[in-house]
mmCIF file of C-alpha atoms in Angstrom:
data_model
loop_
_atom_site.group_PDB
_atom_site.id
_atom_site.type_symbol
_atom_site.label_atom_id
_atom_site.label_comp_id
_atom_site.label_asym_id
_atom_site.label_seq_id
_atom_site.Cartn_x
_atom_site.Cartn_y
_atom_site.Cartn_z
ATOM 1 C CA UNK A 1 -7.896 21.401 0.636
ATOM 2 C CA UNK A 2 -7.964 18.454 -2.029
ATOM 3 C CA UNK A 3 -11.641 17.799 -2.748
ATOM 4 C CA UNK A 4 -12.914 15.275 -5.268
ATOM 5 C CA UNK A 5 -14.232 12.053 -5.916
ATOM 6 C CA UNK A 6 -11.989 10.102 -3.652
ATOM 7 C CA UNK A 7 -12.172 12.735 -0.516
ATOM 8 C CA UNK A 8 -16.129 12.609 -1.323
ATOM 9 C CA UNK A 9 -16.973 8.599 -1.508
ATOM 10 C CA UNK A 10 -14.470 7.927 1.329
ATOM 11 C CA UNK A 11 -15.591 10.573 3.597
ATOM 12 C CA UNK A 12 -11.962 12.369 4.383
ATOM 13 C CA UNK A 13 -10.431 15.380 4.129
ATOM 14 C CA UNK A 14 -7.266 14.233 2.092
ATOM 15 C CA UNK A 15 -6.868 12.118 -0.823
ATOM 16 C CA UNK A 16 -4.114 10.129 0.557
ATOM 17 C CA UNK A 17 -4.917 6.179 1.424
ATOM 18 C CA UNK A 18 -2.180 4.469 3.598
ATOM 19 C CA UNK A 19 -2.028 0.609 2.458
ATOM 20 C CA UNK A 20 -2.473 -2.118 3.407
ATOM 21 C CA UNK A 21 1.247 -3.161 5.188
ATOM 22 C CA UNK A 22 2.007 -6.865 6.703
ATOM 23 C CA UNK A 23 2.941 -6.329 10.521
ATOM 24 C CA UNK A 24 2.567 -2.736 9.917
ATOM 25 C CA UNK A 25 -0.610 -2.151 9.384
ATOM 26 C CA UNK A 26 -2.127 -2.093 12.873
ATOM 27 C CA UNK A 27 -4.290 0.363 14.730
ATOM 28 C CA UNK A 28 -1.431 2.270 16.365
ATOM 29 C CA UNK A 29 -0.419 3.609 12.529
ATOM 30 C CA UNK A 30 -4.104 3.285 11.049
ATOM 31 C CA UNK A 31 -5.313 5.535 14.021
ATOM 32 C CA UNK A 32 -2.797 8.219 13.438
ATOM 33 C CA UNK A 33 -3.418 8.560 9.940
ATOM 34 C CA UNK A 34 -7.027 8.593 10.022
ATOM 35 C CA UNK A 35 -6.831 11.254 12.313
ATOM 36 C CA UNK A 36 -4.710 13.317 10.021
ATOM 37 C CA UNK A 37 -7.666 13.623 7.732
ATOM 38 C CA UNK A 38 -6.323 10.726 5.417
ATOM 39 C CA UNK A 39 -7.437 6.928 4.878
ATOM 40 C CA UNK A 40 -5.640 4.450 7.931
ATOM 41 C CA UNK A 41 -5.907 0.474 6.279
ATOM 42 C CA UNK A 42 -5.842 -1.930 8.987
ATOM 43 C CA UNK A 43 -3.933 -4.677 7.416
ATOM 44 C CA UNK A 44 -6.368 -7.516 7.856
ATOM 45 C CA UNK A 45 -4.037 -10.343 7.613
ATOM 46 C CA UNK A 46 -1.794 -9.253 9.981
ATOM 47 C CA UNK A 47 -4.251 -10.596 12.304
ATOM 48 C CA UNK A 48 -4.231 -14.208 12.600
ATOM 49 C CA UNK A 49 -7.908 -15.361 13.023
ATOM 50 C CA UNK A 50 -10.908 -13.510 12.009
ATOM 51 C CA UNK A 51 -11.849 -12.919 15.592
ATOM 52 C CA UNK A 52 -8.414 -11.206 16.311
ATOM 53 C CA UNK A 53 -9.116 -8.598 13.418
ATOM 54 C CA UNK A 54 -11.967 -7.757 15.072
ATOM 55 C CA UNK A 55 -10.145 -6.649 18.218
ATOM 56 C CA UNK A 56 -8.527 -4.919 16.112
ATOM 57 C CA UNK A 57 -10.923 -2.809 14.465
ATOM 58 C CA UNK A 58 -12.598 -2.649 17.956
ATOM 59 C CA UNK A 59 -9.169 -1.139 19.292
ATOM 60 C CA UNK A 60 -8.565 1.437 16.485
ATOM 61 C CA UNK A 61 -11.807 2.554 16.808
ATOM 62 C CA UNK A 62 -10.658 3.895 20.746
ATOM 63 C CA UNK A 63 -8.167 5.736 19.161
ATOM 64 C CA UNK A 64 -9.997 7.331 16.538
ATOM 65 C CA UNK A 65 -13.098 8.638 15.471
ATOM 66 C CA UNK A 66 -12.505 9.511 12.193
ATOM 67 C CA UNK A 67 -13.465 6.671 9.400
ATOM 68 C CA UNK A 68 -10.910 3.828 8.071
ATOM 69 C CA UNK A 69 -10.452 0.779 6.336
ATOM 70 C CA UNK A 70 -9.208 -2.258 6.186
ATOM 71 C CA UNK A 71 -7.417 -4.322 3.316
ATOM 72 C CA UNK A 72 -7.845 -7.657 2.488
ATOM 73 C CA UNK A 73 -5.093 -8.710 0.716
ATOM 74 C CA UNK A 74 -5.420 -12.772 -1.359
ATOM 75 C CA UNK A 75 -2.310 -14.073 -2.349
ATOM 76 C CA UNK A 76 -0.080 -17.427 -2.503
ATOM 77 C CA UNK A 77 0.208 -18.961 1.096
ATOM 78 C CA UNK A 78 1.844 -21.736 2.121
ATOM 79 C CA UNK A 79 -1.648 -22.020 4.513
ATOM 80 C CA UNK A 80 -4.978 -21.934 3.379
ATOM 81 C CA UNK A 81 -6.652 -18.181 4.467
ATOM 82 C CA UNK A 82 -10.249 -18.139 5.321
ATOM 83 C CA UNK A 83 -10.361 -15.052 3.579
ATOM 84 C CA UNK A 84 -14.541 -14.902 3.502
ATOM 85 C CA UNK A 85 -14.440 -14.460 7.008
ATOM 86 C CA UNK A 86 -12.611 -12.117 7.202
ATOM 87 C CA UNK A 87 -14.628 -10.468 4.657
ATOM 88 C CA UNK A 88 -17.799 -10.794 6.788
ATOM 89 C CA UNK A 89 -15.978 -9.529 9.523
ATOM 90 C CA UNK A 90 -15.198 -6.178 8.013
ATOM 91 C CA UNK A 91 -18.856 -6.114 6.715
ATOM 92 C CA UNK A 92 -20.364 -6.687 10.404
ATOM 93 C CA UNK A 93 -17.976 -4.238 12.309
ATOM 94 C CA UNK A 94 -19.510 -1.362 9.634
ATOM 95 C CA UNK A 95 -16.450 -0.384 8.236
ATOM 96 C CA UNK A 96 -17.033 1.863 5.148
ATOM 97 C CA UNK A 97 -14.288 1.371 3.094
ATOM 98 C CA UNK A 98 -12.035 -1.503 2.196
ATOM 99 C CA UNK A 99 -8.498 -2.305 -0.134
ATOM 100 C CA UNK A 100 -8.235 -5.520 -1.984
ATOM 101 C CA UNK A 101 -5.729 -6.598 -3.380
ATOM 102 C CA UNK A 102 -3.694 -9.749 -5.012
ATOM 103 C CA UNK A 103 -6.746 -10.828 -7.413
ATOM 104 C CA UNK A 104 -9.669 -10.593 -8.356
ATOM 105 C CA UNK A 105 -12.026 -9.083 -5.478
ATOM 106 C CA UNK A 106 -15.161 -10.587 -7.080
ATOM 107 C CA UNK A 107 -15.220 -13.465 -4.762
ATOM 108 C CA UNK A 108 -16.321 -10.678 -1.816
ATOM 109 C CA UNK A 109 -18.234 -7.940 -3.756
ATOM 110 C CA UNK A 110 -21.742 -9.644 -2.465
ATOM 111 C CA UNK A 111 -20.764 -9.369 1.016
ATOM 112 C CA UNK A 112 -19.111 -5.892 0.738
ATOM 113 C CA UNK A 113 -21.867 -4.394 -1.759
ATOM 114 C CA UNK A 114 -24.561 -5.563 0.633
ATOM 115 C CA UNK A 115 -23.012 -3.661 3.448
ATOM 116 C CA UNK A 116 -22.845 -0.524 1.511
ATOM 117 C CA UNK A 117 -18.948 -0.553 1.035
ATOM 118 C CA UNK A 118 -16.656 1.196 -0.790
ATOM 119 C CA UNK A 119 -14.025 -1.521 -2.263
ATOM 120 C CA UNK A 120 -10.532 0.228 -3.464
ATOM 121 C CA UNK A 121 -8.674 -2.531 -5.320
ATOM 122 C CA UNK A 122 -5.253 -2.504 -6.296
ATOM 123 C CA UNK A 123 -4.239 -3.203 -9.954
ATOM 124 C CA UNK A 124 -1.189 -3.587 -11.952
ATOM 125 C CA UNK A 125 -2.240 -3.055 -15.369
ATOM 126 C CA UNK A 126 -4.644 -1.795 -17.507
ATOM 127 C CA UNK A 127 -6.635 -5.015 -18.084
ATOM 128 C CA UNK A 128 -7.123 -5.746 -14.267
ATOM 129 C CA UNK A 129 -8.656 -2.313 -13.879
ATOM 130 C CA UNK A 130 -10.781 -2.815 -16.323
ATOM 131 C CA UNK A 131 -12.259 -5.987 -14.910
ATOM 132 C CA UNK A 132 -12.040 -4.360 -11.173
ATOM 133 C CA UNK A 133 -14.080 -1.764 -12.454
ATOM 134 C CA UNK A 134 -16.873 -4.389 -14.430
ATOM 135 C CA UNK A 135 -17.194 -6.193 -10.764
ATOM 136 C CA UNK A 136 -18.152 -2.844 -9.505
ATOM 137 C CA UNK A 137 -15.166 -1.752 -7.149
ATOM 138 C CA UNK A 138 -15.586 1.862 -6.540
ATOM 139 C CA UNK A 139 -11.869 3.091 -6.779
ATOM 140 C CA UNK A 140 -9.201 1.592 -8.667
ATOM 141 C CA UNK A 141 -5.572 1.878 -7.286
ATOM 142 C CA UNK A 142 -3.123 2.138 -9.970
ATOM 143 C CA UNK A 143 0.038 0.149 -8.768
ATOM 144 C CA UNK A 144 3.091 1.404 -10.522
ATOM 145 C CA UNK A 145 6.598 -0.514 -11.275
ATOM 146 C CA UNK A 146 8.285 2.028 -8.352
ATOM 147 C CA UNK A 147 5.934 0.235 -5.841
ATOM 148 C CA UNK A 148 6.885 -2.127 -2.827
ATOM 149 C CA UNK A 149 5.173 -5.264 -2.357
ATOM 150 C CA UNK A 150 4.193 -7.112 -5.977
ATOM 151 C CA UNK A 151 3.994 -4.641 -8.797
ATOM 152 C CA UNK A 152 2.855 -7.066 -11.309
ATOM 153 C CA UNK A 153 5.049 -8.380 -14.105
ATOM 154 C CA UNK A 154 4.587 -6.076 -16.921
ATOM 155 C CA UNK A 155 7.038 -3.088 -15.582
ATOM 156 C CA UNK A 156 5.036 -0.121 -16.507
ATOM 157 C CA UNK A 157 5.564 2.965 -14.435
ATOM 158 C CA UNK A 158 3.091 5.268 -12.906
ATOM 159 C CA UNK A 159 4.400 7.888 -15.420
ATOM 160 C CA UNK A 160 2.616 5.313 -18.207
ATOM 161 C CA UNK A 161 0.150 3.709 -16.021
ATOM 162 C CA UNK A 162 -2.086 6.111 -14.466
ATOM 163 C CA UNK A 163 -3.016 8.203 -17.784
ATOM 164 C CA UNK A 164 -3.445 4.719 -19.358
ATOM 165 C CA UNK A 165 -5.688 3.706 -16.656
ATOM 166 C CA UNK A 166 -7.551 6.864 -16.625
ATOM 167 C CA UNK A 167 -8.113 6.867 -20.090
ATOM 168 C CA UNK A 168 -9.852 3.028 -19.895
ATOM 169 C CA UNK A 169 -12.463 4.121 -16.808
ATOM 170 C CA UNK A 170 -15.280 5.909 -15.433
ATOM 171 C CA UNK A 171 -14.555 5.392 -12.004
ATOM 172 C CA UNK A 172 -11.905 7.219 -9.823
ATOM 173 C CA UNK A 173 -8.299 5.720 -9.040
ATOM 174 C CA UNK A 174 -5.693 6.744 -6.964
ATOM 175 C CA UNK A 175 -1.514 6.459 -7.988
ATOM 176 C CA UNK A 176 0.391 4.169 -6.034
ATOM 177 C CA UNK A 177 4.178 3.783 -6.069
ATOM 178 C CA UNK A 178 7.054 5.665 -6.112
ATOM 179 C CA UNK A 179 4.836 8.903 -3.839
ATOM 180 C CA UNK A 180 6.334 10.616 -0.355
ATOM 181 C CA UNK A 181 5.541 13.685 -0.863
ATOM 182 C CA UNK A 182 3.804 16.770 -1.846
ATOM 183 C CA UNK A 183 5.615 16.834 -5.448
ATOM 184 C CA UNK A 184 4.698 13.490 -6.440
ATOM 185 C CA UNK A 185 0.502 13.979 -4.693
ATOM 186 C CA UNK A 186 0.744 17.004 -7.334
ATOM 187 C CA UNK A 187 2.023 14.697 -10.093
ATOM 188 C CA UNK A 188 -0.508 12.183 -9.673
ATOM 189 C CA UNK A 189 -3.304 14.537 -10.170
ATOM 190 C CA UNK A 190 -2.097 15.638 -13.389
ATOM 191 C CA UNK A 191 -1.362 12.441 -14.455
ATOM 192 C CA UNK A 192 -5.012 11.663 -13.742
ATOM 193 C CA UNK A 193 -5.314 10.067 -10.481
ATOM 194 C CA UNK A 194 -7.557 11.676 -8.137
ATOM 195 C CA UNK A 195 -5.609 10.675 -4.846
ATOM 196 C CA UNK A 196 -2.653 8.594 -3.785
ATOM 197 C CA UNK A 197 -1.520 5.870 -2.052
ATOM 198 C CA UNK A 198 1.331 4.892 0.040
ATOM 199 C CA UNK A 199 2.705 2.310 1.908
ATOM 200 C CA UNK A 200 6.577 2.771 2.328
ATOM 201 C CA UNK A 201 6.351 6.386 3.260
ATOM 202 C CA UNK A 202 3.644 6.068 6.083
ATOM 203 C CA UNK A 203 6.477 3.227 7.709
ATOM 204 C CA UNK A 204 8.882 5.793 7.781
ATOM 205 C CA UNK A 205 6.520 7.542 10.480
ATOM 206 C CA UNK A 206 6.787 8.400 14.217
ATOM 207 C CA UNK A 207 3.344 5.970 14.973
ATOM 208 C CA UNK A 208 4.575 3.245 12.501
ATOM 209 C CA UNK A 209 4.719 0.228 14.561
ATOM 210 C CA UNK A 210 8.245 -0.920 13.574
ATOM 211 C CA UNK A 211 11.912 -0.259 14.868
ATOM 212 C CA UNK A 212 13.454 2.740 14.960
ATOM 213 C CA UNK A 213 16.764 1.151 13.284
ATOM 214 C CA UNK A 214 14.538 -0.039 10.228
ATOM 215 C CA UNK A 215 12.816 3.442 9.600
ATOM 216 C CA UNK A 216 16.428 5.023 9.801
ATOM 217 C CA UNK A 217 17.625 2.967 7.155
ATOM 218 C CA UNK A 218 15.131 4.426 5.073
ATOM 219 C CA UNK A 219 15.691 7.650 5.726
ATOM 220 C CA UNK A 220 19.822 6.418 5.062
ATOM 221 C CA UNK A 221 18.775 4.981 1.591
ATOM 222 C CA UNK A 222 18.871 6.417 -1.905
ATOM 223 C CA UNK A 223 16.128 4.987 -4.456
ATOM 224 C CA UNK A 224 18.305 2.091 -5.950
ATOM 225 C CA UNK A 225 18.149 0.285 -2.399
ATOM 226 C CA UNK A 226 15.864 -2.128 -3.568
ATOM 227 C CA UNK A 227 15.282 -5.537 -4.881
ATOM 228 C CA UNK A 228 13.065 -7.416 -7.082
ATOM 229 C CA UNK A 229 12.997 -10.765 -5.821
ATOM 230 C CA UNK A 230 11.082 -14.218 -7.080
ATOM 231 C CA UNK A 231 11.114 -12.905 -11.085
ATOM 232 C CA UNK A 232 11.635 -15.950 -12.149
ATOM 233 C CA UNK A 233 9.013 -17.578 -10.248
ATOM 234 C CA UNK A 234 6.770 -14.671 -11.535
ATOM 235 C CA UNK A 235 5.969 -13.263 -8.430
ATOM 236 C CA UNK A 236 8.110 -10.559 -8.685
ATOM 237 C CA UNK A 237 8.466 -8.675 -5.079
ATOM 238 C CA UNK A 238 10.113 -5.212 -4.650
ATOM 239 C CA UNK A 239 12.151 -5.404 -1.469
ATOM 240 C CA UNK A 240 14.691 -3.601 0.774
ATOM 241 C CA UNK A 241 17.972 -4.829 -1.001
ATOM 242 C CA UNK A 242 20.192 -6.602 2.170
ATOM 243 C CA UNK A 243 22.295 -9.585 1.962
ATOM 244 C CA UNK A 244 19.034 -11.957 2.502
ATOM 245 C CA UNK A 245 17.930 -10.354 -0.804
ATOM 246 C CA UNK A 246 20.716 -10.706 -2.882
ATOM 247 C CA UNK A 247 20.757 -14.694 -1.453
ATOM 248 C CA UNK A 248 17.622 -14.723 -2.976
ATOM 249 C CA UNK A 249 18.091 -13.238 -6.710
ATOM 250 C CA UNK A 250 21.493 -15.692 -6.816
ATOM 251 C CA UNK A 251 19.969 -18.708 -5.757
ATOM 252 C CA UNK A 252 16.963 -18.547 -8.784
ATOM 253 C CA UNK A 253 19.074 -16.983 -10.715
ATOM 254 C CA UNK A 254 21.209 -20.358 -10.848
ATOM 255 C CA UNK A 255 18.088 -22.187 -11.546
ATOM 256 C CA UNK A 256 16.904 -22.239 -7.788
ATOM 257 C CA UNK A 257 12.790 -22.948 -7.328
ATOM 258 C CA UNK A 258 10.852 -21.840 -4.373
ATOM 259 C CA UNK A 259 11.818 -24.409 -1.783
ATOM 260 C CA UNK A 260 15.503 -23.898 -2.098
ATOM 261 C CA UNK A 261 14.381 -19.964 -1.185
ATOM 262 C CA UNK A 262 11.401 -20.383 1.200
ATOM 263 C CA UNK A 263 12.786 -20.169 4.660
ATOM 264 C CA UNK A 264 14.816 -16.861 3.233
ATOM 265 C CA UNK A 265 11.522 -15.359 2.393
ATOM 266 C CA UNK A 266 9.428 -16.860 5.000
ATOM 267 C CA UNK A 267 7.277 -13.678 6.579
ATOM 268 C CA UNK A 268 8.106 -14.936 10.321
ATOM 269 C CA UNK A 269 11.660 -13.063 9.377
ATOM 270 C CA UNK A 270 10.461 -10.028 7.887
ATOM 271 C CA UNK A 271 8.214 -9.745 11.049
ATOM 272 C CA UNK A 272 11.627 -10.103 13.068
ATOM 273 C CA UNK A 273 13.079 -7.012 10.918
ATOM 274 C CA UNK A 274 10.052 -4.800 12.225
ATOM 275 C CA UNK A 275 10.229 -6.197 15.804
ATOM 276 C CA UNK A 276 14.005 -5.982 16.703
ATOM 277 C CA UNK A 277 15.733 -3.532 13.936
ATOM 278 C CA UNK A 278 17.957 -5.904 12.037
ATOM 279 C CA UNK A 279 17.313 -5.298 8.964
ATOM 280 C CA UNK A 280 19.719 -8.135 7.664
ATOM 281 C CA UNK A 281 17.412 -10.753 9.618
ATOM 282 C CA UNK A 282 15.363 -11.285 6.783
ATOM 283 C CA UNK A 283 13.402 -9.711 3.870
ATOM 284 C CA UNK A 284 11.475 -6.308 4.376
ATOM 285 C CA UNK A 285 9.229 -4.701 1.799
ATOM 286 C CA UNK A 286 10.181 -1.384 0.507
ATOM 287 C CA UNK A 287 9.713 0.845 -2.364
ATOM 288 C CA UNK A 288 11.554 2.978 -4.454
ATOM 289 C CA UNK A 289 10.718 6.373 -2.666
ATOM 290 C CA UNK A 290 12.973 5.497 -0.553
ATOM 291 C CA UNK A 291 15.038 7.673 -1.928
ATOM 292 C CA UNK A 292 12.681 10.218 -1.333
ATOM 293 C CA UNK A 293 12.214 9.951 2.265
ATOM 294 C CA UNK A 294 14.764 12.260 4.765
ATOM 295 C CA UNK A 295 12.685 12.426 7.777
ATOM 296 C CA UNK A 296 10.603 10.514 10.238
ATOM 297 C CA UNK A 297 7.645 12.610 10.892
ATOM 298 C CA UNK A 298 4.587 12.408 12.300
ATOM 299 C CA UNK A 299 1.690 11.389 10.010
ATOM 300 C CA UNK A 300 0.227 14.426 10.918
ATOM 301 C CA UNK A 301 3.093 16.241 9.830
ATOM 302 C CA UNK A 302 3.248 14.151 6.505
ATOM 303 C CA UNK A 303 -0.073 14.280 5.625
ATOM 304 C CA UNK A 304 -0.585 18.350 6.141
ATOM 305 C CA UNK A 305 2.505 19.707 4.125
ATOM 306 C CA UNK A 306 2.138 17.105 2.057
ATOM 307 C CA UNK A 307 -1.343 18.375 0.757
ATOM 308 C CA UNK A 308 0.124 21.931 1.236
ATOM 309 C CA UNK A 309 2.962 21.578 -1.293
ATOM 310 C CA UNK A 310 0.866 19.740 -3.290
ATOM 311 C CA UNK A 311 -1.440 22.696 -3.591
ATOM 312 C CA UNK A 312 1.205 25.356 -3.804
ATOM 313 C CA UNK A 313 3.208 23.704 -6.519
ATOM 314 C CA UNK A 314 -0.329 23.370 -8.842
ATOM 315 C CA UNK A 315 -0.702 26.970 -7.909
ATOM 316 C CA UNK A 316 2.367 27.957 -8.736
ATOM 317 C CA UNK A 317 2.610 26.053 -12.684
ATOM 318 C CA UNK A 318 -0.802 27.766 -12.841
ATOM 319 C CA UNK A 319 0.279 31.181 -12.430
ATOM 320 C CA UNK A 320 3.724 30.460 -13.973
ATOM 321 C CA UNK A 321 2.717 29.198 -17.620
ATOM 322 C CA UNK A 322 1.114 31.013 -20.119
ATOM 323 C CA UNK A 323 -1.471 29.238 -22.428
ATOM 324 C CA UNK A 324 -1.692 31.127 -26.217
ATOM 325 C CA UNK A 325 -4.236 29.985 -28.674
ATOM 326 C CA UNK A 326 -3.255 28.693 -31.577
#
C-alpha cells in the first residue's frame, strides 16, 4: 500500500481522489469508490438546492461507511449559486474532507476550518497554489493542461506543473490530468505529487452514473478526441470533441461571443449526453486520458491494480537502475 500525507490527513487507504464531476458525481459512483479504499467527491452542485445535497450525503452514507467528500465547485453561472449554503451544509452533515475549486476558496475556509475540515483545492498554476496554500487549504491539487473541465489558461502540463508546484509548498498536492492508470499514479509520485486525482477515468466505470453508449466512446477514443472550447472567451474548457464542439470553436473563432454559443454549451445538454447516450446531443467533459482508457471496470477493479502497478513499476526502476557516486 501507498501511505503518506494524503492517505494519512484524508483517512484512506489509497491516494487516489475521484473529482468533483457535474451529473456524475452522485452517491451511486462516490459510494463505490470510497469503498475501494479511495476518496468518492459528491459533486455538490449537481444538486439543485442545498437541502437536496443533503439527501444526498444522507444517501451515500447508506451505501458506504468508509469516509468521502464533497466538492464545491464556484464558477460563472448564468444563475446566482448560494454557494455558502452549501458550504454550511457540508460542515453540518460532518463530512471530513472537501474539493474546491474555480477560485479562490477563502470565502468558505471559516466555515470549513471551524468544522475541522480538510479543504483540497484545485489549482492551475503555480501562483494559485501558492495563495491556496496562504488561506490554509490542506492539499493542493495540481490541475494539468491534459485535464477535462477548465485547465486554466497558461497550458502547462503536469510534466512541468507538479515539480513546479512542489518546489513552491509545504503542504501536500495531488496530480490531476492526463492519469488512468497505474503508470501515470507512479509518475506522479516522482514528479512530486503525493496522490492523484481523476475525473474522466472514474466515468469510464461500471457504478458511473452515465450511459453505457457514452463510457464506450471512451473506451473507442484515442487521446486527440478532445476539444478546447471558449479560448477566446478565456474560459478555456477541455471537452469530448463531437460536432456540437467543433460548432463551438467555429462560431468564436469567426468572432462569435458567448450568446451566439450559449444554448450549444448550456449544461441541460451535457446532462442529456449522460442520461440517454448521444453523445452528439450536446457538450460532455472529457480529458485527454482518454486515450488511455480500454476498459470499463469496476472502481474496485481500477483502484486495486491501479495501486498495484503503481507499486510494482517503482519497484521495478528501483531494482533495475544502478546509482554510482560520482
Amino acid at each position: 500500500m501507498i501511505r503518506n500525507r494524503v492517505t494519512e490527513l484524508l483517512g484512506v487507504d489509497h491516494p487516489i481522489v475521484q473529482g468533483g464531476m457535474q451529473w456524475v458525481g452522485t452517491a451511486e459512483l462516490v459510494s463505490a469508490v470510497a469503498n475501494a479504499g479511495a476518496v468518492g467527491m459528491i459533486t455538490a452542485l449537481t444538486q439543485p438546492t442545498p437541502e437536496d445535497l443533503r439527501k444526498e450525503i444522507a444517501r451515500c452514507r447508506e451505501m458506504t461507511d468508509k469516509p468521502f467528500g464533497v466538492n464545491l465547485t464556484v464558477l460563472p453561472s448564468i444563475r446566482p449559486m448560494p454557494y455558502l449554503e452549501y458550504a454550511q451544509v457540508i460542515a453540518d452533515e460532518g463530512i471530513t474532507m472537501v474539493e474546491t475549486a474555480g477560485s479562490n476558496p477563502q470565502q468558505f475556509m471559516e466555515i470549513f476550518n471551524g468544522a475541522g475540515i480538510k479543504v483540497i483545492h484545485k489549482c492551475t498554476s503555480v501562483r494559485h497554489a501558492i495563495k491556496a496554500q496562504a488561506v490554509g487549504v490542506s492539499i493542493v491539487s495540481v490541475d494539468g493542461f491534459e485535464c477535462a473541465g477548465h485547465p486554466g489558461e497558461d497550458d502547462v502540463t503536469n510534466l512541468v506543473l507538479v515539480p513546479a508546484v512542489r518546489r513552491a509548498l509545504d503542504i501536500p498536492i495531488i496530480a490531476s490530468g492526463g492519469i488512468g492508470d497505474g503508470r501515470g499514479l507512479a509518475a506522479a509520485l516522482m514528479l512530486g505529487a503525493e496522490g492523484v486525482n481523476m475525473g474522466t477515468r472514474f466515468m469510464c466505470t461500471q457504478e458511473a452514473p452515465i450511459h453505457h453508449n457514452v463510457k464506450q466512446a471512451m473506451v473507442d477514443s484515442n487521446e486527440l478526441e478532445t476539444d478546447l472550447i471558449l479560448r477566446t472567451l478565456r474560459n478555456t474548457a477541455r471537452v469530448a470533441k463531437n460536432s456540437v464542439s467543433t460548432e463551438v470553436i467555429r462560431i468564436l473563432n469567426e468572432g462569435g461571443v458567448f450568446e451566439d454559443v450559449r444554448e450549444l454549451v448550456a449544461g441541460a445538454r451535457g446532462r442529456t449526453v449522460y442520461e440517454t447516450g448521444d453523445v452528439e446531443a450536446g457538450i460532455w467533459t472529457a480529458g485527454m486520458v482518454v486515450g488511455l482508457i480500454h476498459d470499463i471496470p469496476t472502481c474496485e477493479e481500477l483502484v486495486s491494480r491501479m495501486v498495484a502497478e503503481a507499486e510494482e513499476l517503482i519497484n521495478g526502476v528501483s531494482a533495475s537502475v544502478s546509482v554510482t557516486a560520482a
